[in-house]
Amino acid sequence: MVRDVAFGQYFPGKSLIHKLDPRAKILLLIGFLVIIFCTFNYFSLLLVTLFTALMILSSGVPAKFYFKSLKVIIFILVITSVLNLFYGTGTPIWQWGIIKLTVNGINRAVFVTIRIICLILASSCLTFTTSPTELTDAIERLMKPLNKIHFPVHEIAMMMSLALRFVPTLLEETDKIMSAQKARGADMESGNIIKRVKALMPVLIPLFVSAFRRAYEIATAMECRCYRGGSGRTKMKSIHMSKRDAFSFIALAAIICGVILCNIFIPAVI
Amino acid sequence: MNFISLENVVFSYTDDENVKSEKNAVDGVSLNIKKGEFVALLGHNGCGKSTIAKHLNAMLLPDSGRVLIDGDDTSDEDKTYDIRKKVGLVLQNPDNQLVASIVEEDVAFGPENLGIPPQEIRERVDYALKAVGMYDYREHAPYKLSGGQKQRVAIAGILAMLPECIVLDEPTAMLDPNGRDEVLSTLLKLNKEKNITVVLITHYMDEAVLADRVVVMDSGKILTQGTPDQVFSQVELLKKHRLDVPQSTELANKLCGCGVKIDKMPLDTEACVKMLEEVLK
Ligand SMILES: Nc1ncnc2c1ncn2[C@@H]1O[C@H](COP(=O)(O)OP(=O)(O)OP(=O)(O)O)[C@@H](O)[C@H]1O
Ligand SMILES: [Mg+2]
């Protein structure tokens, strides 16, 4: 049940996107997310959508996992698009009491929906094709300059990678504790919201206790394996930029130029 | 010279209020282990085996007495890192020992900490994963492995650090007979070919029989020690302390009880068959 969450999973592979430098991937994603929200007409929106589709196809990860990651946010998606639908400006084309539908509203709803979908798909593409270690490694390297102001870059990166490693384990544990409590007659699926929150306490308390004990054991195991922080550490998979990464930056630059040109020459619709 | 030397080690755990528990988990243990020796540590639940194991790589420091590893005192903080480099400890619970999200990256964690160059880490990781038969799983996520598979990866993680001594806390508890044989033969091979010192904590008498020396513990103390032959011939003593002996020895002992004369206690099936042939002649 809880383990169905596809977001944050990694699928090993050999696709072009898998082979990109994780640092490049992070920077590309940030650039792309910014450009997603700079689309103001349908041409630029189409451009961004096509680019997202291209990313997904070349990642070599089965499409069903992308759908899974969309499923998680479907609720947010529906709410935001409905809200946008009825908050448009301009002359209404249909009205019922205070609820009015405008062309601007419809456009807004379409834009918000597609933008959010692209955002989730692009982010999933990063996490699907990059192992958590690579990801945190890249973040560590990108934030390295912050070391100068005594920001604990390595520690933060290590914490992130441990968190990512133990998310599935803790989810599994939650499942187990819930089953155990149910077996003892706990009722977690009926009653009003207060009742349900109360019913969660017997799950949360053992979960926290075991998480702390686990953290202690993990620290012991890390010490046993000579961990002493970031200094003097090497990496098995050293990351380096290559021609491929340069090409991907050029592709992003092309998209940015395309969107900007569209914005200049075609009137905005929202 | 002794590679590991425990001199009258006493240790008790402190509880949450920082009060020492009255019962000593380890109560005056002296033990010497030579380089290249294969030692099995036996004893029933809670007798202090894991506590001893954690003393061997300075995870725990004795309350009194001292532990020397290759001549270095574990209480010397400057030496802690060198000691952990020499003595690799595989803990009892594999679940919390795997720290990376991919098997091969987890095995690389130790060598990375040691500052080994990337190319060499790659070789060591492949070697260690092949040694425990988990090479095909190198790109899997640890949480998708079974308990026994996790255990093997945890062992690989220590092997990749190429320690001079490996201490394993019940490494085979979660393995099926096949897996147990594989892990044991790996350990024996490392011990014989690379002269790596092995300290194996186990509940399986059939594993203890393979060791050069067997040390039996009971409530924080060493009850008896010696070659498997010597130790397992003391069937009565072991029984009194709720410990098993290998099945073959058990059978021989029962025969002895019925008045059959047996010169040498058999330790494994083969020896047992020979003994029975002799007896039946
Ligand atoms: N973290 C701890 N805090 C307090 N007491 C502990 C702790 N760990 C172990 N003990 C106590 O110390 C004693 C020895 O424990 P130890 O874990 O060394 O036993 P063991 O021989 O490894 O047992 P097992 O075969 O079950 O693994 C036990 O009586 C146990 O209750
Ligand atoms: Mg133990």
PDB file of C-alpha atoms in Angstrom, chain B residues 99-233:
ATOM      1  CA  VAL B  99      23.949   2.471   4.116  1.00  0.00           C
ATOM      2  CA  ALA B 100      23.740   3.094   0.361  1.00  0.00           C
ATOM      3  CA  SER B 101      20.756   2.699  -1.945  1.00  0.00           C
ATOM      4  CA  ILE B 102      22.510   0.396  -4.399  1.00  0.00           C
ATOM      5  CA  VAL B 103      24.277  -2.820  -3.440  1.00  0.00           C
ATOM      6  CA  GLU B 104      27.585  -2.059  -5.166  1.00  0.00           C
ATOM      7  CA  GLU B 105      27.666   1.461  -3.779  1.00  0.00           C
ATOM      8  CA  ASP B 106      27.170   0.056  -0.333  1.00  0.00           C
ATOM      9  CA  VAL B 107      30.074  -2.342  -0.726  1.00  0.00           C
ATOM     10  CA  ALA B 108      32.135   0.629  -1.904  1.00  0.00           C
ATOM     11  CA  PHE B 109      31.322   2.619   1.232  1.00  0.00           C
ATOM     12  CA  GLY B 110      34.173   1.168   3.329  1.00  0.00           C
ATOM     13  CA  PRO B 111      36.923   1.508   0.686  1.00  0.00           C
ATOM     14  CA  GLU B 112      35.684   5.038  -0.050  1.00  0.00           C
ATOM     15  CA  ASN B 113      36.159   5.921   3.598  1.00  0.00           C
ATOM     16  CA  LEU B 114      39.707   4.579   3.404  1.00  0.00           C
ATOM     17  CA  GLY B 115      40.492   6.926   0.526  1.00  0.00           C
ATOM     18  CA  ILE B 116      41.259   4.206  -2.019  1.00  0.00           C
ATOM     19  CA  PRO B 117      41.528   5.385  -5.665  1.00  0.00           C
ATOM     20  CA  PRO B 118      38.280   4.848  -7.674  1.00  0.00           C
ATOM     21  CA  GLN B 119      39.731   2.249 -10.064  1.00  0.00           C
ATOM     22  CA  GLU B 120      40.892   0.071  -7.196  1.00  0.00           C
ATOM     23  CA  ILE B 121      37.585   0.447  -5.344  1.00  0.00           C
ATOM     24  CA  ARG B 122      35.837  -0.899  -8.450  1.00  0.00           C
ATOM     25  CA  GLU B 123      38.095  -3.980  -8.469  1.00  0.00           C
ATOM     26  CA  ARG B 124      37.648  -4.588  -4.752  1.00  0.00           C
ATOM     27  CA  VAL B 125      33.877  -4.246  -4.970  1.00  0.00           C
ATOM     28  CA  ASP B 126      33.667  -6.743  -7.823  1.00  0.00           C
ATOM     29  CA  TYR B 127      35.969  -9.134  -5.985  1.00  0.00           C
ATOM     30  CA  ALA B 128      33.992  -8.897  -2.730  1.00  0.00           C
ATOM     31  CA  LEU B 129      30.606  -9.297  -4.412  1.00  0.00           C
ATOM     32  CA  LYS B 130      31.826 -12.331  -6.336  1.00  0.00           C
ATOM     33  CA  ALA B 131      33.290 -13.826  -3.168  1.00  0.00           C
ATOM     34  CA  VAL B 132      29.881 -13.831  -1.469  1.00  0.00           C
ATOM     35  CA  GLY B 133      27.981 -14.754  -4.644  1.00  0.00           C
ATOM     36  CA  MET B 134      26.082 -11.482  -4.934  1.00  0.00           C
ATOM     37  CA  TYR B 135      27.699 -10.097  -8.080  1.00  0.00           C
ATOM     38  CA  ASP B 136      24.508 -10.469 -10.106  1.00  0.00           C
ATOM     39  CA  TYR B 137      22.666  -8.314  -7.609  1.00  0.00           C
ATOM     40  CA  ARG B 138      25.127  -5.425  -7.720  1.00  0.00           C
ATOM     41  CA  GLU B 139      22.594  -2.924  -9.057  1.00  0.00           C
ATOM     42  CA  HIS B 140      19.736  -3.923  -6.770  1.00  0.00           C
ATOM     43  CA  ALA B 141      18.342  -1.820  -3.951  1.00  0.00           C
ATOM     44  CA  PRO B 142      19.156  -3.268  -0.499  1.00  0.00           C
ATOM     45  CA  TYR B 143      15.565  -3.106   0.716  1.00  0.00           C
ATOM     46  CA  LYS B 144      14.550  -5.460  -2.086  1.00  0.00           C
ATOM     47  CA  LEU B 145      16.935  -8.190  -0.909  1.00  0.00           C
ATOM     48  CA  SER B 146      16.089 -11.049   1.410  1.00  0.00           C
ATOM     49  CA  GLY B 147      17.607 -11.216   4.881  1.00  0.00           C
ATOM     50  CA  GLY B 148      20.284 -13.680   3.848  1.00  0.00           C
ATOM     51  CA  GLN B 149      21.202 -11.669   0.777  1.00  0.00           C
ATOM     52  CA  LYS B 150      21.535  -8.535   2.893  1.00  0.00           C
ATOM     53  CA  GLN B 151      23.789 -10.472   5.221  1.00  0.00           C
ATOM     54  CA  ARG B 152      26.040 -11.460   2.329  1.00  0.00           C
ATOM     55  CA  VAL B 153      26.241  -7.884   1.086  1.00  0.00           C
ATOM     56  CA  ALA B 154      27.179  -6.785   4.597  1.00  0.00           C
ATOM     57  CA  ILE B 155      30.004  -9.343   4.564  1.00  0.00           C
ATOM     58  CA  ALA B 156      31.108  -8.121   1.126  1.00  0.00           C
ATOM     59  CA  GLY B 157      31.183  -4.573   2.502  1.00  0.00           C
ATOM     60  CA  ILE B 158      33.775  -5.646   5.053  1.00  0.00           C
ATOM     61  CA  LEU B 159      35.710  -7.903   2.619  1.00  0.00           C
ATOM     62  CA  ALA B 160      36.153  -4.975   0.235  1.00  0.00           C
ATOM     63  CA  MET B 161      38.089  -3.145   2.927  1.00  0.00           C
ATOM     64  CA  LEU B 162      40.647  -6.004   2.859  1.00  0.00           C
ATOM     65  CA  PRO B 163      41.038  -6.159   6.647  1.00  0.00           C
ATOM     66  CA  GLU B 164      43.657  -8.360   8.311  1.00  0.00           C
ATOM     67  CA  CYS B 165      41.014  -9.783  10.591  1.00  0.00           C
ATOM     68  CA  ILE B 166      37.287 -10.298  10.109  1.00  0.00           C
ATOM     69  CA  VAL B 167      34.941 -10.599  13.060  1.00  0.00           C
ATOM     70  CA  LEU B 168      31.505 -11.913  12.148  1.00  0.00           C
ATOM     71  CA  ASP B 169      28.599 -11.801  14.549  1.00  0.00           C
ATOM     72  CA  GLU B 170      26.290 -14.681  13.633  1.00  0.00           C
ATOM     73  CA  PRO B 171      26.717 -14.117   9.901  1.00  0.00           C
ATOM     74  CA  THR B 172      24.896 -17.288   8.961  1.00  0.00           C
ATOM     75  CA  ALA B 173      21.890 -16.923  11.257  1.00  0.00           C
ATOM     76  CA  MET B 174      19.656 -15.851   8.384  1.00  0.00           C
ATOM     77  CA  LEU B 175      21.086 -18.058   5.655  1.00  0.00           C
ATOM     78  CA  ASP B 176      19.751 -21.302   4.233  1.00  0.00           C
ATOM     79  CA  PRO B 177      22.058 -24.365   4.357  1.00  0.00           C
ATOM     80  CA  ASN B 178      23.364 -23.551   0.880  1.00  0.00           C
ATOM     81  CA  GLY B 179      24.102 -19.946   1.722  1.00  0.00           C
ATOM     82  CA  ARG B 180      25.722 -21.000   4.973  1.00  0.00           C
ATOM     83  CA  ASP B 181      28.062 -23.386   3.172  1.00  0.00           C
ATOM     84  CA  GLU B 182      28.990 -20.685   0.667  1.00  0.00           C
ATOM     85  CA  VAL B 183      29.748 -18.055   3.279  1.00  0.00           C
ATOM     86  CA  LEU B 184      31.702 -20.522   5.380  1.00  0.00           C
ATOM     87  CA  SER B 185      33.767 -21.798   2.496  1.00  0.00           C
ATOM     88  CA  THR B 186      34.500 -18.169   1.547  1.00  0.00           C
ATOM     89  CA  LEU B 187      35.708 -17.518   5.082  1.00  0.00           C
ATOM     90  CA  LEU B 188      37.785 -20.688   5.139  1.00  0.00           C
ATOM     91  CA  LYS B 189      39.336 -19.787   1.794  1.00  0.00           C
ATOM     92  CA  LEU B 190      40.211 -16.285   2.955  1.00  0.00           C
ATOM     93  CA  ASN B 191      41.646 -17.741   6.110  1.00  0.00           C
ATOM     94  CA  LYS B 192      43.771 -20.369   4.356  1.00  0.00           C
ATOM     95  CA  GLU B 193      44.835 -18.460   1.246  1.00  0.00           C
ATOM     96  CA  LYS B 194      45.121 -14.869   2.433  1.00  0.00           C
ATOM     97  CA  ASN B 195      46.014 -15.677   6.044  1.00  0.00           C
ATOM     98  CA  ILE B 196      43.155 -13.489   7.268  1.00  0.00           C
ATOM     99  CA  THR B 197      42.327 -13.944  10.924  1.00  0.00           C
ATOM    100  CA  VAL B 198      38.677 -14.932  11.383  1.00  0.00           C
ATOM    101  CA  VAL B 199      36.619 -14.674  14.552  1.00  0.00           C
ATOM    102  CA  LEU B 200      33.269 -16.334  13.950  1.00  0.00           C
ATOM    103  CA  ILE B 201      30.428 -15.984  16.413  1.00  0.00           C
ATOM    104  CA  THR B 202      27.871 -18.687  15.812  1.00  0.00           C
ATOM    105  CA  HIS B 203      25.174 -20.890  17.261  1.00  0.00           C
ATOM    106  CA  TYR B 204      25.826 -23.703  14.815  1.00  0.00           C
ATOM    107  CA  MET B 205      28.126 -26.343  16.206  1.00  0.00           C
ATOM    108  CA  ASP B 206      28.797 -27.728  12.736  1.00  0.00           C
ATOM    109  CA  GLU B 207      30.409 -24.405  11.857  1.00  0.00           C
ATOM    110  CA  ALA B 208      32.425 -24.266  15.043  1.00  0.00           C
ATOM    111  CA  VAL B 209      33.917 -27.651  14.196  1.00  0.00           C
ATOM    112  CA  LEU B 210      35.672 -26.111  11.188  1.00  0.00           C
ATOM    113  CA  ALA B 211      37.606 -23.632  13.345  1.00  0.00           C
ATOM    114  CA  ASP B 212      41.187 -23.982  14.571  1.00  0.00           C
ATOM    115  CA  ARG B 213      40.017 -23.125  18.033  1.00  0.00           C
ATOM    116  CA  VAL B 214      36.663 -23.004  19.796  1.00  0.00           C
ATOM    117  CA  VAL B 215      35.993 -20.603  22.651  1.00  0.00           C
ATOM    118  CA  VAL B 216      32.877 -21.211  24.721  1.00  0.00           C
ATOM    119  CA  MET B 217      31.435 -18.374  26.774  1.00  0.00           C
ATOM    120  CA  ASP B 218      28.937 -18.401  29.599  1.00  0.00           C
ATOM    121  CA  SER B 219      27.570 -15.329  31.424  1.00  0.00           C
ATOM    122  CA  GLY B 220      30.407 -13.036  30.434  1.00  0.00           C
ATOM    123  CA  LYS B 221      33.170 -15.503  31.178  1.00  0.00           C
ATOM    124  CA  ILE B 222      35.120 -18.014  29.127  1.00  0.00           C
ATOM    125  CA  LEU B 223      33.867 -21.449  30.090  1.00  0.00           C
ATOM    126  CA  THR B 224      36.322 -23.531  28.140  1.00  0.00           C
ATOM    127  CA  GLN B 225      38.445 -23.313  25.027  1.00  0.00           C
ATOM    128  CA  GLY B 226      40.610 -25.470  22.827  1.00  0.00           C
ATOM    129  CA  THR B 227      40.551 -27.353  19.541  1.00  0.00           C
ATOM    130  CA  PRO B 228      37.083 -28.558  18.460  1.00  0.00           C
ATOM    131  CA  ASP B 229      38.140 -32.076  19.517  1.00  0.00           C
ATOM    132  CA  GLN B 230      39.019 -30.972  23.017  1.00  0.00           C
ATOM    133  CA  VAL B 231      35.989 -28.776  23.523  1.00  0.00           C
ATOM    134  CA  PHE B 232      33.319 -31.083  22.175  1.00  0.00           C
ATOM    135  CA  SER B 233      34.571 -34.066  24.109  1.00  0.00           C
TER     136      SER B 233
END
